Short mmCIF file of C-alpha atoms in Angstrom, two decimals:
data_model
loop_
_atom_site.label_atom_id
_atom_site.label_comp_id
_atom_site.label_asym_id
_atom_site.label_seq_id
_atom_site.Cartn_x
_atom_site.Cartn_y
_atom_site.Cartn_z
CA UNK Y 92 -37.02 160.47 47.23
CA UNK Y 93 -39.63 158.37 48.79
CA UNK Y 94 -41.98 159.58 51.44
CA UNK Y 95 -43.47 157.20 53.94
CA UNK Y 96 -47.18 157.32 54.41
CA UNK Y 97 -48.57 156.01 57.62
CA UNK Y 98 -52.17 157.15 57.18
CA UNK Y 99 -54.71 154.34 57.04
CA UNK Y 100 -52.15 151.58 56.93
CA UNK Y 101 -50.45 152.73 60.15
CA UNK Y 102 -53.78 153.25 61.87
CA UNK Y 103 -54.90 149.75 60.86
CA UNK Y 104 -51.78 148.21 62.31
CA UNK Y 105 -52.18 150.11 65.57
CA UNK Y 106 -55.86 149.17 65.78
CA UNK Y 107 -55.11 145.52 65.12
CA UNK Y 108 -52.39 145.58 67.79
CA UNK Y 109 -54.78 147.26 70.26
CA UNK Y 110 -57.54 144.76 69.52
CA UNK Y 111 -55.10 141.91 69.97
CA UNK Y 112 -54.02 143.26 73.35
CA UNK Y 113 -57.67 143.81 74.34
CA UNK Y 114 -58.62 140.29 73.26
CA UNK Y 115 -55.71 138.88 75.23
CA UNK Y 116 -56.69 140.87 78.31
CA UNK Y 117 -60.32 139.74 78.02
CA UNK Y 118 -59.26 136.13 77.60
CA UNK Y 119 -57.04 136.46 80.70
CA UNK Y 120 -59.93 138.02 82.70
CA UNK Y 121 -62.27 135.26 81.57
CA UNK Y 122 -59.77 132.63 82.67
CA UNK Y 123 -59.39 134.34 86.05
CA UNK Y 124 -63.17 134.54 86.42
CA UNK Y 125 -63.49 130.79 85.69
CA UNK Y 126 -60.80 130.11 88.31
CA UNK Y 127 -62.57 132.33 90.86
CA UNK Y 128 -65.91 130.62 90.15
CA UNK Y 129 -64.29 127.21 90.51
CA UNK Y 130 -62.70 128.23 93.82
CA UNK Y 131 -66.01 129.68 95.03
CA UNK Y 132 -67.81 126.39 94.25
CA UNK Y 133 -65.07 124.40 96.02
CA UNK Y 134 -65.33 126.72 99.06
CA UNK Y 135 -69.12 126.26 99.19
CA UNK Y 136 -68.66 122.49 98.99
CA UNK Y 137 -66.11 122.55 101.79
CA UNK Y 138 -68.40 124.70 103.96
CA UNK Y 139 -71.29 122.32 103.33
CA UNK Y 140 -69.11 119.33 104.18
CA UNK Y 141 -67.99 121.05 107.39
CA UNK Y 142 -71.60 121.70 108.40
CA UNK Y 143 -72.51 118.10 107.64
CA UNK Y 144 -69.58 116.94 109.75
CA UNK Y 145 -70.65 119.27 112.58
CA UNK Y 146 -74.13 117.68 112.59
CA UNK Y 147 -72.60 114.21 112.48
CA UNK Y 148 -70.37 115.14 115.45
CA UNK Y 149 -73.39 116.49 117.36
CA UNK Y 150 -75.32 113.26 116.65
CA UNK Y 151 -72.39 111.16 117.86
CA UNK Y 152 -72.09 113.27 121.00
CA UNK Y 153 -75.83 113.02 121.66
CA UNK Y 154 -75.76 109.23 121.29
CA UNK Y 155 -72.77 108.97 123.65
CA UNK Y 156 -74.51 111.27 126.15
CA UNK Y 157 -77.58 109.06 126.12
CA UNK Y 158 -75.52 105.86 126.47
CA UNK Y 159 -73.71 107.27 129.51
CA UNK Y 160 -76.90 108.55 131.11
CA UNK Y 161 -78.63 105.22 130.46
CA UNK Y 162 -75.88 103.39 132.28
CA UNK Y 163 -76.08 105.78 135.17
CA UNK Y 164 -79.88 105.62 135.34
CA UNK Y 165 -79.73 101.80 135.41
CA UNK Y 166 -76.91 101.57 137.94
CA UNK Y 167 -77.00 103.66 141.14
CA UNK Y 168 -73.27 103.11 141.69
CA UNK Y 169 -72.52 104.75 138.34
CA UNK Y 170 -75.14 107.43 138.93
CA UNK Y 171 -73.24 108.46 142.06
CA UNK Y 172 -70.39 109.61 139.78
CA UNK Y 173 -72.77 112.09 138.17
CA UNK Y 174 -74.05 113.46 141.46
CA UNK Y 175 -73.09 117.06 140.82
CA UNK Y 176 -76.38 118.56 142.00
CA UNK Y 177 -76.69 121.04 144.80
CA UNK Y 178 -77.66 119.47 148.12
CA UNK Y 179 -78.13 115.85 149.06
CA UNK Y 180 -79.99 113.85 146.47
CA UNK Y 181 -81.30 110.30 147.01
CA UNK Y 182 -80.34 107.59 144.51
CA UNK Y 183 -83.94 107.54 143.18
CA UNK Y 184 -84.03 111.32 142.77
CA UNK Y 185 -80.61 111.30 141.09
CA UNK Y 186 -81.87 108.84 138.47
CA UNK Y 187 -84.90 111.05 137.94
CA UNK Y 188 -82.66 114.09 137.51
CA UNK Y 189 -80.50 112.20 135.02
CA UNK Y 190 -83.59 111.30 133.02
CA UNK Y 191 -84.80 114.90 133.14
CA UNK Y 192 -81.34 115.89 131.87
CA UNK Y 193 -81.68 113.41 129.03
CA UNK Y 194 -85.09 114.84 128.06
CA UNK Y 195 -83.82 118.38 128.17
CA UNK Y 196 -80.56 117.81 126.31
CA UNK Y 197 -82.47 115.86 123.64
CA UNK Y 198 -84.52 118.97 122.97
CA UNK Y 199 -81.42 121.19 122.99
CA UNK Y 200 -79.88 118.86 120.40
CA UNK Y 201 -83.08 118.87 118.29
CA UNK Y 202 -82.96 122.67 118.29
CA UNK Y 203 -79.26 122.82 117.48
CA UNK Y 204 -79.58 120.60 114.40
CA UNK Y 205 -82.70 122.41 113.20
CA UNK Y 206 -85.27 119.71 113.87
CA UNK Y 207 -87.34 122.09 116.02
CA UNK Y 208 -87.67 125.86 116.27
CA UNK Y 209 -87.09 127.93 119.39
CA UNK Y 210 -90.85 128.24 119.69
CA UNK Y 211 -91.20 124.44 119.63
CA UNK Y 212 -88.40 124.12 122.17
CA UNK Y 213 -90.15 126.68 124.35
CA UNK Y 214 -93.45 124.80 124.17
CA UNK Y 215 -91.84 121.50 125.08
CA UNK Y 216 -90.01 122.98 128.06
CA UNK Y 217 -93.12 124.84 129.23
CA UNK Y 218 -94.88 121.46 129.47
CA UNK Y 219 -91.86 119.73 130.99
CA UNK Y 220 -91.64 122.37 133.74
CA UNK Y 221 -95.09 121.38 134.99
CA UNK Y 222 -93.40 118.40 136.62
CA UNK Y 223 -92.05 119.22 140.10
CA UNK Y 224 -89.16 116.76 139.66
CA UNK Y 225 -88.05 118.61 136.52
CA UNK Y 226 -88.26 121.93 138.37
CA UNK Y 227 -86.14 120.49 141.19
CA UNK Y 228 -83.66 119.18 138.61
CA UNK Y 229 -83.45 122.60 137.00
CA UNK Y 230 -82.72 124.32 140.31
CA UNK Y 231 -80.27 121.61 141.42
CA UNK Y 232 -78.18 122.08 138.25
CA UNK Y 233 -78.15 125.89 138.36
CA UNK Y 234 -74.49 126.18 139.33
CA UNK Y 235 -73.45 123.89 136.48
CA UNK Y 236 -75.26 126.05 133.91
CA UNK Y 237 -73.42 129.11 135.22
CA UNK Y 238 -70.18 127.67 133.82
CA UNK Y 239 -71.46 127.47 130.23
CA UNK Y 240 -70.16 130.08 127.77
CA UNK Y 241 -72.70 132.94 127.59
CA UNK Y 242 -72.89 132.98 123.80
CA UNK Y 243 -73.46 129.21 123.38
CA UNK Y 244 -76.80 127.72 122.34
CA UNK Y 245 -76.96 125.90 125.69
CA UNK Y 246 -76.55 129.12 127.67
CA UNK Y 247 -79.12 131.00 125.58
CA UNK Y 248 -81.64 128.19 125.90
CA UNK Y 249 -80.87 127.88 129.63
CA UNK Y 250 -81.65 131.57 130.13
CA UNK Y 251 -84.86 131.08 128.16
CA UNK Y 252 -85.82 128.24 130.55
CA UNK Y 253 -84.83 130.31 133.61
CA UNK Y 254 -87.05 133.16 132.46
CA UNK Y 255 -89.94 130.82 131.61
CA UNK Y 256 -89.69 129.09 135.00
CA UNK Y 257 -89.76 132.48 136.74
CA UNK Y 258 -92.86 133.48 134.73
CA UNK Y 259 -94.56 130.17 135.49
CA UNK Y 260 -93.93 130.57 139.23
CA UNK Y 261 -95.17 134.18 139.20
CA UNK Y 262 -98.25 133.45 137.10
CA UNK Y 263 -101.57 133.47 138.85
CA UNK Y 264 -103.36 131.28 136.36
CA UNK Y 265 -104.18 127.61 136.13
CA UNK Y 266 -103.67 127.68 132.36
CA UNK Y 267 -99.90 127.15 132.32
CA UNK Y 268 -99.86 126.68 128.55
CA UNK Y 269 -100.53 130.41 128.04
CA UNK Y 270 -97.72 131.58 130.33
CA UNK Y 271 -94.74 133.19 128.65
CA UNK Y 272 -94.24 134.45 125.16
CA UNK Y 273 -92.56 132.06 122.74
CA UNK Y 274 -89.29 133.64 121.61
CA UNK Y 275 -88.54 134.49 118.01
CA UNK Y 276 -86.29 132.03 116.19
CA UNK Y 277 -83.50 134.60 115.86
CA UNK Y 278 -81.44 135.96 118.74
#
């Protein structure tokens, strides 16, 4: 009668089978990891392309804005279409307001695309607000700014300008360049 012995031979077969399964599982995990890494890289590339496209769209919008304002500044009949300011505004003052708008929105754009910091934006506006025409423009457009979404860059920067203008008007110093505290770059 023959007796079967499984001892070392059976253990070796089981170990080899287990190692084979483990190697297969590890190979499968490695393949999944490569796929996940590839997808992660593709996602980063898509996000970067979307951000690049956003900046390109902003640049196109800024150029179009300037072209329209230029036409209105040069032609009083076209500027009348943009007369959305509070109160009666002469044709000359309207053109001045449109130019003030162009200066301001240029700085908003520069901030949005990262060409200047909030502190630099603040400094530019602080100087710009020394001009009485710019102050009049800012007040005349107040109701328009009230319609901008509260969480937008434009609304945040508008509130910054509102606060700075209030501080400048309340300040009892001739050194306007020291009025107000430049904001941090984060909200």
